[in-house]
Coordinates of C-alpha atoms in Angstrom, one line a residue:
Chain A
M1 CA 10.7 0.0 -1.3
K2 CA 8.0 0.4 0.6
G3 CA 7.8 3.0 2.6
N4 CA 7.6 0.2 5.9
E5 CA 10.6 -1.9 4.5
A6 CA 13.0 1.0 3.7
L7 CA 12.3 2.3 7.5
A8 CA 12.6 -1.0 8.9
E9 CA 16.3 -1.3 6.6
G10 CA 17.3 1.9 7.6
A11 CA 17.0 0.7 11.7
I12 CA 19.3 -1.9 10.8
R13 CA 21.5 0.2 8.8
A14 CA 21.7 2.5 11.8
G15 CA 23.1 -0.7 14.3
C16 CA 19.3 -1.3 15.5
R17 CA 20.0 -4.6 17.4
G18 CA 16.7 -5.2 19.1
F19 CA 12.7 -4.6 18.0
F20 CA 10.1 -5.3 20.0
G21 CA 6.4 -5.3 19.1
Y22 CA 3.0 -6.2 18.4
P23 CA 1.7 -6.3 14.7
I24 CA -0.8 -4.1 13.5
T25 CA -2.4 -2.7 10.4
P26 CA -0.8 -0.5 8.3
S27 CA 2.6 -1.0 10.2
S28 CA 3.2 -4.8 10.2
E29 CA 5.3 -4.5 7.3
I30 CA 8.4 -3.3 9.8
A31 CA 7.9 -6.2 12.3
E32 CA 7.8 -8.9 9.3
Y33 CA 10.8 -7.2 8.1
M34 CA 12.6 -7.0 11.2
A35 CA 11.7 -10.8 12.5
R36 CA 13.1 -12.1 9.3
E37 CA 16.5 -9.5 9.1
L38 CA 17.3 -8.9 12.5
P39 CA 18.5 -12.5 13.4
K40 CA 20.9 -12.6 10.6
V41 CA 22.8 -9.5 11.9
G42 CA 23.0 -10.5 15.5
G43 CA 19.8 -9.2 16.7
V44 CA 16.8 -9.8 18.4
F45 CA 13.2 -9.7 17.2
L46 CA 10.8 -10.5 19.7
Q47 CA 7.0 -10.5 19.6
G48 CA 5.4 -9.7 22.9
E49 CA 2.4 -10.4 24.0
S50 CA 1.0 -7.3 23.9
E51 CA 2.1 -3.3 23.2
V52 CA 2.3 -2.8 26.7
A53 CA 4.6 -5.9 27.2
S54 CA 7.0 -4.7 24.0
I55 CA 7.2 -1.3 24.9
N56 CA 8.6 -2.2 28.4
M57 CA 11.1 -4.6 26.6
V58 CA 12.4 -1.5 24.6
Y59 CA 12.3 0.0 27.8
G60 CA 14.7 -2.8 29.2
A61 CA 16.7 -3.1 26.4
A62 CA 17.4 0.4 25.7
A63 CA 19.0 0.8 29.3
T64 CA 21.6 -1.8 28.2
G65 CA 22.8 1.1 25.4
K66 CA 22.0 -0.5 22.5
R67 CA 20.0 0.9 19.5
V68 CA 16.7 -0.8 19.8
M69 CA 13.0 0.3 18.7
T70 CA 9.2 -0.8 18.1
A71 CA 6.6 0.0 15.7
S72 CA 3.1 0.2 15.6
S73 CA 0.1 1.9 14.6
S74 CA -2.2 4.7 16.7
P75 CA -4.2 2.3 18.8
G76 CA -0.8 0.2 19.7
I77 CA 1.0 3.7 20.4
S78 CA -1.6 4.9 22.7
L79 CA -1.4 1.3 24.6
K80 CA 2.7 2.4 24.7
Q81 CA 2.0 5.6 26.2
E82 CA 2.7 4.5 29.9
G83 CA 5.8 2.8 29.0
L84 CA 7.0 5.5 26.7
S85 CA 6.4 8.4 30.0
Y86 CA 9.1 6.2 32.1
I87 CA 11.7 5.7 28.9
A88 CA 11.6 9.7 28.7
K89 CA 11.6 10.1 32.5
A90 CA 14.8 7.4 32.5
E91 CA 16.3 9.6 29.8
L92 CA 16.7 5.9 27.5
P93 CA 17.2 6.6 23.7
C94 CA 15.4 4.7 21.6
L95 CA 12.4 4.9 18.4
I96 CA 9.3 4.3 18.5
V97 CA 7.7 4.6 14.9
N98 CA 4.0 5.3 14.7
I99 CA 2.4 4.4 11.3
S100 CA -0.5 6.3 11.7
R101 CA -4.3 5.7 10.7
G102 CA -7.4 7.3 11.6
G103 CA -8.9 7.3 15.1
P104 CA -10.1 8.0 17.8
G105 CA -10.5 4.1 19.0
L106 CA -10.5 1.6 16.8
G107 CA -10.8 4.4 14.1
A108 CA -10.0 3.4 10.7
I109 CA -6.6 0.9 9.1
Q110 CA -6.8 4.1 6.4
A111 CA -4.2 7.0 6.8
G112 CA -4.6 9.7 9.1
Q113 CA -2.7 12.3 11.0
S114 CA -4.8 12.1 14.2
D115 CA -1.9 11.4 16.4
Y116 CA -0.5 14.7 16.3
F117 CA -1.1 16.1 19.8
Q118 CA -0.6 12.5 21.2
A119 CA 2.8 12.6 19.5
T120 CA 3.8 16.3 20.4
K121 CA 2.1 17.5 22.9
G122 CA 3.0 14.9 25.9
G123 CA 0.8 11.4 25.4
G124 CA 1.8 9.7 28.5
H125 CA 1.6 10.8 31.8
G126 CA 4.3 13.6 33.2
D127 CA 6.4 16.4 31.7
Y128 CA 8.2 14.9 28.7
H129 CA 8.9 15.4 25.3
L130 CA 9.8 13.3 22.3
I131 CA 11.6 14.5 19.2
V132 CA 9.2 13.6 16.3
L133 CA 10.3 13.5 12.9
A134 CA 8.1 13.6 9.7
P135 CA 8.9 12.0 6.9
S136 CA 7.2 12.9 3.5
S137 CA 9.1 10.6 1.0
V138 CA 10.0 7.0 1.5
Q139 CA 14.0 7.9 0.9
E140 CA 13.0 10.2 4.3
M141 CA 11.6 7.0 6.0
M142 CA 15.1 5.8 5.8
D143 CA 17.3 8.5 6.6
F144 CA 14.9 9.8 9.2
T145 CA 14.8 6.6 10.9
M146 CA 18.7 6.4 10.7
E147 CA 19.1 9.7 12.1
S148 CA 16.5 9.3 15.2
F149 CA 19.1 6.6 16.5
E150 CA 22.0 9.5 16.8
L151 CA 18.9 12.2 17.9
A152 CA 18.4 9.8 20.6
E153 CA 21.9 9.5 21.6
K154 CA 23.1 12.6 21.3
Y155 CA 19.9 14.1 24.0
R156 CA 19.0 10.3 25.6
I157 CA 15.5 11.0 24.6
P158 CA 13.1 8.6 22.5
V159 CA 12.5 9.7 19.0
M160 CA 9.1 9.2 17.3
V161 CA 9.4 9.2 13.9
M162 CA 5.3 9.6 12.2
A163 CA 4.2 8.6 9.1
D164 CA 0.7 8.0 8.2
G165 CA -0.3 4.3 6.5
T166 CA -0.1 5.3 3.4
M167 CA 3.7 6.3 3.6
G168 CA 4.1 3.3 5.1
Q169 CA 2.6 1.1 2.1
M170 CA 3.6 3.3 -0.7
M171 CA 6.5 2.3 -2.7
E172 CA 9.0 4.7 -4.0
P173 CA 12.7 4.0 -5.9
I174 CA 15.6 5.1 -3.1
I175 CA 19.1 5.2 -2.4
M176 CA 20.9 2.7 0.3
R177 CA 22.6 4.7 3.0
E178 CA 25.8 3.5 4.5
T179 CA 25.5 1.1 7.5
V180 CA 26.8 3.2 10.2
E181 CA 29.8 0.7 11.8
E182 CA 30.8 2.5 15.0
I183 CA 27.9 2.8 17.7
P184 CA 28.8 5.2 20.4
V185 CA 29.8 3.3 24.2
K186 CA 27.3 4.7 26.3
P187 CA 29.0 5.3 30.4
W188 CA 25.6 5.4 31.7
A189 CA 24.5 1.9 30.1
L190 CA 23.3 -1.4 32.4
T191 CA 25.8 -3.8 31.2
G192 CA 27.2 -5.3 34.1
C193 CA 29.0 -3.4 36.7
K194 CA 32.0 -5.5 37.2
G195 CA 35.3 -3.0 37.8
R196 CA 33.1 -0.1 37.8
E197 CA 30.5 2.1 39.8
K198 CA 27.0 0.5 39.4
N199 CA 24.6 2.2 36.8
V200 CA 21.1 2.8 38.2
I201 CA 17.9 3.7 35.8
D202 CA 15.3 4.5 37.8
T203 CA 12.3 6.6 37.3
F204 CA 10.9 7.2 41.2
H205 CA 11.8 9.6 43.4
S206 CA 10.7 9.7 47.0
S207 CA 10.8 13.2 47.8
G208 CA 9.3 16.1 46.0
E209 CA 12.2 18.4 45.8
E210 CA 14.5 15.8 44.0
L211 CA 11.7 15.0 41.4
E212 CA 11.2 18.8 40.6
K213 CA 15.3 19.1 40.5
Y214 CA 15.4 15.9 38.0
D215 CA 12.2 17.2 36.3
Q216 CA 13.9 20.6 35.6
I217 CA 17.2 19.0 34.3
L218 CA 14.8 17.5 31.9
A219 CA 12.8 20.6 30.7
R220 CA 16.6 22.5 30.5
K221 CA 17.3 19.2 27.9
H222 CA 13.9 20.3 26.0
Q223 CA 14.9 23.4 25.8
V224 CA 18.5 23.2 24.3
I225 CA 16.8 20.4 21.7
S226 CA 14.0 23.0 21.2
D227 CA 16.7 25.8 20.5
S228 CA 18.7 23.5 17.7
E229 CA 16.9 20.7 16.5
K230 CA 13.9 22.7 14.6
R231 CA 13.4 21.5 11.1
G232 CA 11.2 22.6 8.5
E233 CA 11.0 23.0 4.6
A234 CA 9.9 25.8 2.7
Y235 CA 8.5 25.7 -0.8
Q236 CA 7.8 28.9 -3.0
T237 CA 7.5 31.1 -0.1
E238 CA 9.3 33.7 -1.1
D239 CA 6.4 35.9 -2.4
A240 CA 3.5 33.5 -1.6
E241 CA 0.8 35.4 -0.7
I242 CA -1.3 32.1 0.7
V243 CA 1.0 29.3 2.6
V244 CA -0.3 26.1 3.2
V245 CA 1.5 24.4 5.7
A246 CA 1.1 20.3 6.0
F247 CA 3.4 17.4 7.5
G248 CA 3.7 14.0 6.3
L249 CA 2.5 12.6 2.7
M250 CA 0.0 15.5 2.9
A251 CA 2.7 18.0 2.4
R252 CA 3.4 16.0 -0.9
I253 CA 0.0 16.8 -2.2
V254 CA 0.0 20.2 -0.9
K255 CA 3.4 20.9 -3.1
K256 CA 1.4 19.7 -6.3
S257 CA -1.6 22.0 -5.6
V258 CA 0.7 24.9 -5.2
D259 CA 2.2 23.9 -8.6
L260 CA -1.0 24.0 -9.9
A261 CA -1.9 27.4 -8.3
R262 CA 1.0 29.2 -9.8
K263 CA 0.2 27.8 -13.3
Q264 CA -3.1 30.0 -12.6
G265 CA -0.9 32.6 -11.3
I266 CA -1.6 32.4 -7.9
K267 CA 1.3 33.3 -5.5
A268 CA 0.7 29.9 -3.3
G269 CA 3.5 28.7 -1.2
M270 CA 3.8 25.4 1.3
F271 CA 5.6 25.3 4.1
R272 CA 6.4 21.4 5.8
P273 CA 7.1 21.1 9.3
I274 CA 10.0 18.1 9.8
T275 CA 10.0 18.1 13.6
L276 CA 7.1 18.2 14.8
W277 CA 8.6 18.5 17.9
P278 CA 10.5 20.7 18.7
F279 CA 7.9 22.6 16.0
P280 CA 9.6 25.1 13.8
Y281 CA 7.7 28.0 14.8
E282 CA 10.1 30.4 14.0
M283 CA 11.0 29.0 10.3
L284 CA 7.2 29.2 9.7
D285 CA 7.0 32.5 10.8
E286 CA 10.0 33.5 8.2
A287 CA 8.5 31.6 5.5
S288 CA 5.2 33.3 5.9
H289 CA 6.9 37.0 6.2
A290 CA 4.2 37.7 2.8
A291 CA 1.3 35.9 3.5
Q292 CA -2.1 37.3 3.9
Q293 CA -3.2 34.0 4.5
I294 CA -2.6 30.4 6.0
L295 CA -4.0 27.2 5.6
S296 CA -3.2 24.1 7.6
V297 CA -4.2 20.7 5.9
E298 CA -4.6 17.6 8.1
L299 CA -5.8 14.3 7.7
N300 CA -7.5 15.1 11.4
Q301 CA -9.9 17.7 12.6
G302 CA -7.3 20.1 13.6
Q303 CA -4.7 20.0 15.8
M304 CA -1.3 20.9 14.1
V305 CA -3.2 24.3 12.8
E306 CA -2.9 25.3 16.9
D307 CA 0.9 25.3 16.1
V308 CA 0.8 27.2 13.0
K309 CA -1.4 29.8 15.1
L310 CA 1.6 29.8 17.8
A311 CA 3.9 30.6 14.9
V312 CA 2.2 33.6 13.1
N313 CA 1.0 34.8 16.9
G314 CA -1.8 36.2 15.5
R315 CA 0.0 38.5 12.5
V316 CA -1.8 36.1 9.6
P317 CA -5.3 34.6 9.8
V318 CA -4.8 31.2 9.8
S319 CA -7.6 28.7 8.2
F320 CA -8.0 24.9 9.0
Y321 CA -9.1 22.6 5.9
G322 CA -9.5 18.6 7.1
R323 CA -10.3 15.3 6.0
I324 CA -10.4 12.1 8.3
S325 CA -8.6 8.7 6.9
V326 CA -9.3 10.2 3.2
L327 CA -6.2 11.5 1.2
P328 CA -7.6 14.9 -0.5
S329 CA -6.5 15.5 -4.1
P330 CA -4.2 18.1 -4.9
E331 CA -7.3 19.7 -7.0
E332 CA -9.3 19.6 -3.8
I333 CA -6.7 21.5 -2.0
L334 CA -6.4 23.8 -4.8
Q335 CA -9.9 24.8 -4.7
Q336 CA -9.1 25.9 -1.0
I337 CA -6.8 28.0 -2.2
V338 CA -8.6 29.3 -4.9
A339 CA -11.5 30.0 -2.9
F340 CA -9.5 31.9 -0.6
V341 CA -8.0 34.1 -2.9
R342 CA -11.2 35.0 -5.1
K343 CA -12.4 35.9 -1.1
E344 CA -9.3 38.8 -0.8
K345 CA -9.9 39.8 -4.6
G346 CA -13.4 40.4 -3.8
S347 CA -12.2 42.0 -0.5
Y348 CA -9.9 44.6 -2.3
A349 CA -12.5 45.1 -5.2
N350 CA -14.9 46.5 -2.4
G351 CA -12.5 48.6 -1.0
I352 CA -12.3 46.8 2.3
Chain B
M1 CA -8.9 -23.1 -23.1
L2 CA -7.2 -21.2 -20.1
L3 CA -9.7 -20.7 -17.4
T4 CA -7.8 -19.3 -14.8
T5 CA -4.8 -17.0 -14.5
I6 CA -3.3 -16.4 -10.8
F7 CA -0.6 -13.9 -10.3
S8 CA 1.2 -14.7 -7.2
G9 CA 4.6 -13.3 -5.7
G10 CA 6.4 -10.9 -3.2
F11 CA 4.6 -8.1 -1.6
G12 CA 5.1 -5.3 -3.9
S13 CA 6.3 -7.5 -6.7
G14 CA 3.3 -5.5 -9.1
K15 CA 0.6 -8.9 -8.9
S16 CA -1.9 -5.9 -8.6
E17 CA -1.3 -3.9 -11.4
I18 CA -0.5 -6.8 -13.9
A19 CA -3.7 -8.2 -13.0
L20 CA -5.6 -5.3 -13.3
N21 CA -4.2 -4.7 -17.1
Y22 CA -4.1 -8.3 -17.9
V23 CA -7.9 -8.7 -17.0
R24 CA -8.6 -5.5 -19.1
F25 CA -6.4 -6.9 -22.0
L26 CA -8.2 -10.1 -21.7
K27 CA -11.7 -8.4 -22.0
Q28 CA -11.0 -7.2 -25.6
S29 CA -11.6 -10.7 -26.6
Q30 CA -13.3 -12.2 -24.2
S31 CA -17.5 -11.7 -23.7
S32 CA -17.1 -12.0 -19.9
V33 CA -14.0 -12.1 -17.4
I34 CA -14.1 -11.8 -14.0
L35 CA -11.3 -10.4 -11.7
A36 CA -11.1 -12.0 -8.2
D37 CA -9.2 -9.8 -5.9
L38 CA -8.0 -12.3 -3.0
D39 CA -5.6 -9.5 -1.5
L40 CA -7.0 -10.1 1.8
V41 CA -3.9 -9.4 3.4
N42 CA -3.7 -5.7 3.2
P43 CA -6.4 -3.1 1.5
Y44 CA -3.8 -0.7 0.7
F45 CA -3.3 -0.1 -2.9
A46 CA -5.4 -3.3 -3.9
S47 CA -6.8 -4.1 -7.3
R48 CA -10.4 -3.5 -6.2
D49 CA -9.6 0.5 -5.8
Q50 CA -10.4 0.4 -9.8
R51 CA -14.0 -1.4 -9.2
D52 CA -15.6 1.2 -10.8
L53 CA -13.4 1.5 -14.0
L54 CA -13.5 -2.4 -14.4
E55 CA -17.5 -2.9 -13.9
R56 CA -17.7 0.2 -16.2
E57 CA -16.0 -1.9 -18.8
G58 CA -18.2 -4.9 -18.1
I59 CA -15.6 -6.7 -16.1
Q60 CA -16.7 -8.8 -13.2
V61 CA -15.1 -8.2 -9.9
A62 CA -15.2 -10.3 -6.9
A63 CA -13.7 -8.7 -4.2
P64 CA -14.5 -7.6 -0.4
F65 CA -17.1 -5.1 -0.6
G66 CA -18.5 -2.5 1.3
S67 CA -17.6 -2.1 5.0
L68 CA -15.4 -4.8 4.4
R69 CA -13.2 -3.7 1.8
F70 CA -11.1 -1.6 4.4
S71 CA -12.3 -3.7 7.5
D72 CA -8.7 -5.4 8.0
V73 CA -10.5 -9.0 8.4
P74 CA -9.6 -11.6 6.5
A75 CA -12.9 -11.7 4.4
L76 CA -13.0 -13.7 1.4
P77 CA -15.3 -12.5 -1.6
V78 CA -18.6 -14.1 -0.9
D79 CA -19.4 -15.0 -4.5
I80 CA -16.1 -16.4 -5.0
I81 CA -16.7 -20.3 -5.0
K82 CA -19.7 -20.2 -7.0
L83 CA -17.6 -18.2 -9.4
L84 CA -14.6 -21.2 -9.4
Y85 CA -17.5 -23.7 -10.3
G86 CA -18.6 -21.6 -13.8
K87 CA -16.6 -21.5 -16.6
V88 CA -15.9 -17.6 -17.2
P89 CA -12.4 -16.7 -17.8
M90 CA -10.8 -15.4 -14.2
V91 CA -8.2 -13.8 -13.2
I92 CA -7.0 -14.2 -9.5
D93 CA -4.7 -11.1 -7.7
L94 CA -3.1 -13.0 -4.9
A95 CA -1.8 -11.1 -1.9
G96 CA 2.1 -10.8 -1.2
D97 CA 4.0 -13.5 0.7
E98 CA 3.1 -16.9 1.9
A99 CA -0.2 -15.3 3.9
G100 CA -1.6 -14.4 0.5
A101 CA -0.9 -17.4 -0.8
T102 CA -2.5 -19.3 1.5
V103 CA -5.8 -18.1 0.7
F104 CA -5.2 -19.8 -2.7
G105 CA -4.3 -23.0 -0.7
S106 CA -7.5 -23.1 0.1
L107 CA -9.0 -22.6 -3.1
Q108 CA -6.7 -24.7 -5.3
E109 CA -8.8 -27.9 -5.7
K110 CA -11.7 -26.1 -7.4
V111 CA -9.3 -24.4 -9.5
K112 CA -7.7 -27.1 -10.6
Q113 CA -10.7 -28.7 -11.3
R114 CA -12.5 -26.2 -13.6
G115 CA -9.9 -26.5 -16.0
E116 CA -6.7 -25.5 -17.6
Y117 CA -5.2 -22.7 -15.5
E118 CA -1.7 -20.4 -15.2
M119 CA 0.4 -20.0 -11.8
L120 CA 2.4 -17.2 -12.5
L121 CA 5.1 -15.9 -10.3
V122 CA 5.7 -12.1 -10.5
V123 CA 9.1 -11.1 -10.3
N124 CA 10.7 -7.6 -9.9
P125 CA 13.9 -8.3 -9.4
Y126 CA 14.2 -4.8 -7.5
R127 CA 12.5 -5.4 -4.9
P128 CA 13.9 -6.5 -1.5
F129 CA 13.8 -10.5 -1.1
A130 CA 13.8 -10.8 -5.0
E131 CA 17.4 -9.3 -5.6
N132 CA 19.3 -12.5 -5.7
L133 CA 18.5 -16.0 -6.6
P134 CA 18.7 -17.9 -3.1
N135 CA 16.3 -15.4 -1.8
M136 CA 14.1 -15.7 -4.5
R137 CA 14.5 -19.4 -4.2
E138 CA 13.6 -19.3 -1.0
M139 CA 10.2 -17.0 -2.0
L140 CA 9.4 -19.6 -4.4
N141 CA 9.5 -22.3 -2.1
I142 CA 7.1 -21.1 0.6
L143 CA 4.9 -19.4 -2.0
E144 CA 4.4 -23.1 -3.3
Q145 CA 4.2 -24.8 -0.2
S146 CA 1.5 -22.0 0.6
A147 CA -0.7 -22.2 -2.2
R148 CA -0.2 -26.2 -2.8
T149 CA 0.4 -25.6 -6.3
S150 CA 3.5 -25.2 -8.6
F151 CA 4.4 -22.0 -10.7
T152 CA 3.6 -22.8 -14.1
G153 CA 5.5 -19.4 -15.4
I154 CA 7.0 -16.3 -14.9
V155 CA 6.0 -12.7 -15.4
S156 CA 9.1 -10.6 -15.1
N157 CA 8.4 -7.1 -13.9
P158 CA 11.8 -5.4 -14.2
N159 CA 11.3 -1.3 -12.9
L160 CA 12.0 1.1 -10.2
I161 CA 8.6 3.0 -10.7
E162 CA 9.6 6.4 -12.1
D163 CA 13.2 5.8 -12.0
T164 CA 12.9 3.4 -14.9
T165 CA 14.8 3.5 -17.7
T166 CA 16.0 0.9 -20.3
D167 CA 18.5 -0.2 -18.9
V168 CA 16.8 -0.9 -15.7
I169 CA 14.4 -2.8 -17.6
L170 CA 16.8 -4.7 -19.6
E171 CA 19.4 -5.5 -17.0
G172 CA 16.6 -6.7 -14.1
H173 CA 15.1 -8.9 -17.1
A174 CA 18.6 -10.5 -17.6
L175 CA 18.4 -11.4 -13.9
V176 CA 14.7 -12.6 -14.0
K177 CA 16.1 -14.8 -17.0
E178 CA 18.4 -16.5 -14.9
Y179 CA 15.7 -17.1 -12.2
A180 CA 13.6 -18.3 -14.6
R181 CA 16.7 -21.1 -16.1
S182 CA 17.2 -21.9 -12.5
F183 CA 13.7 -22.5 -11.6
Q184 CA 13.1 -24.2 -15.4
L185 CA 10.2 -22.2 -15.5
P186 CA 8.9 -20.0 -19.0
I187 CA 8.9 -16.4 -18.8
R188 CA 5.3 -16.3 -20.2
M189 CA 5.6 -12.3 -20.3
V190 CA 7.5 -9.0 -19.6
T191 CA 5.3 -6.4 -18.3
V192 CA 6.6 -3.2 -19.2
E193 CA 5.4 0.5 -18.9
Q194 CA 3.9 1.5 -22.1
S195 CA 5.9 4.0 -22.6
F196 CA 8.9 2.0 -23.0
V197 CA 7.7 -0.7 -25.2
T198 CA 9.1 0.7 -28.3
Q199 CA 12.6 1.2 -26.7
V200 CA 12.7 -2.3 -25.4
A201 CA 11.1 -4.0 -28.5
G202 CA 14.0 -5.5 -30.1
K203 CA 15.7 -6.5 -27.2
I204 CA 13.8 -8.4 -25.5
Q205 CA 12.9 -12.1 -27.0
E206 CA 10.2 -13.0 -24.9
K207 CA 6.3 -11.5 -25.1
I208 CA 6.0 -7.9 -23.9
F209 CA 2.8 -7.1 -21.8
P210 CA 2.5 -3.3 -21.8
I211 CA 1.2 -2.0 -18.2
R212 CA -1.0 1.4 -17.8
P213 CA -0.4 1.8 -13.8
L214 CA -3.7 2.5 -12.9
L215 CA -3.3 2.1 -8.3
R216 CA -0.5 4.8 -8.3
P217 CA -1.9 8.0 -6.9
D218 CA -0.9 11.3 -8.8
Y219 CA 0.2 12.8 -6.4
L220 CA 3.5 10.5 -5.9
K221 CA 4.3 11.3 -9.6
K222 CA 7.4 13.4 -10.0

């Protein structure tokens, strides 16, 4: 399957019954797949007149407690930020997919990872976070999508799956996951209040004290998520003198670079954050315990590298290598690894 | 003489890889050949990515180029009409599904006027919407209506990329044969990654066309 197809099929298998979106390359296959398949299972596919309209449709539909989602690509995700802020404040579970391309502005339609800050540091206005998952295979496009709905409902929080454009377009064989049959009932949902107290979903507070109280509840929730949901993958880091950090598809490429480096006798390793928020700081710190150098490789001008620096807190030097909308080859990253190692050995030879 | 070979089919059915391999095969026996990349729907993993390789081998490439290559606008190659009036054998790589076939709808008269053609339906039965006869029939109908052209044959392309085995090929091909019988279309070739050719040779009656994948990046290989 293509990444976008696996993601869409995963959403349906997870019980998603509402898709509201507006097409944009390279995420359009998700909308196309949903348009074709959702009505067959009694779901609603609705193309809004704009991204702003469709995110507000997600807001309304999520308030009913149904599993709903939207998907877009970078500029479209920017348009959705206001709605996302409202959904986060209203504590509504839903899935937002960003099949990201190069930016800023209209940018380019090739793969990009320049939306890292937007995804992990807010995006819209106000104090909030999304849980952000970064798949690195077509299988994970399906698996993480299915998991997203569980996480979203567990914490009543919007979850984002962020994958670059190539991830959406590339094809890999996958194992289909079982369809989720039972979706939890939500006592908070707006389902008609006949015979019960009415539920209110709102994001406005007339007093500052009240807003502060509710925002503190959000902050505590973020803390719980941060304490329990961090995920990462360490590869060959046990004895690694240089650890390369990358997420999404870049992690696949870096893994190949690490293998090539190991063949040359270089002790290289890779760390991949799977949750971009919460960022797995402690796991990266642990994975780089033997490292003399960390290299963050991203398809942007240096965004995740800030979290990488926070993770090691000055203990290890951190460098950055980035490309914009051009996927580097494993050999290109290997050159960076080799250059660092030569520099290190050179320093030792000089007695430093 | 066969002048135009068109590869059409669903998204990700393998059209671009097959068109690339087929045009290189044609070049071995023809002095001039053209690859027309009419995939205006999605520029990722397109046959024009191999433009340099083809041109080095003397194959003419008609494709959106320069700044239009990744412009995300449906721009036809500027020289396509001129080339269709000529008599150089041409391989056309259409984009997936009805949007891609619609592009051909606007060119079909000129293709038919220039001479003998083959309109081939590429089928990988392991792809979504190609896994059973009703879905495949729906796709065939949509593609034929959009292209305003009936298919003349089928390319059987059963594979699961790196997870392909001999059984995967043979079982998938058996399904494609069922489709072909139902559509009353001949199977013109069975495309098989070159390392499998000897393993399936005695087990498939139709012509086997070996494929060397050119578009799959190394970092995706296991």
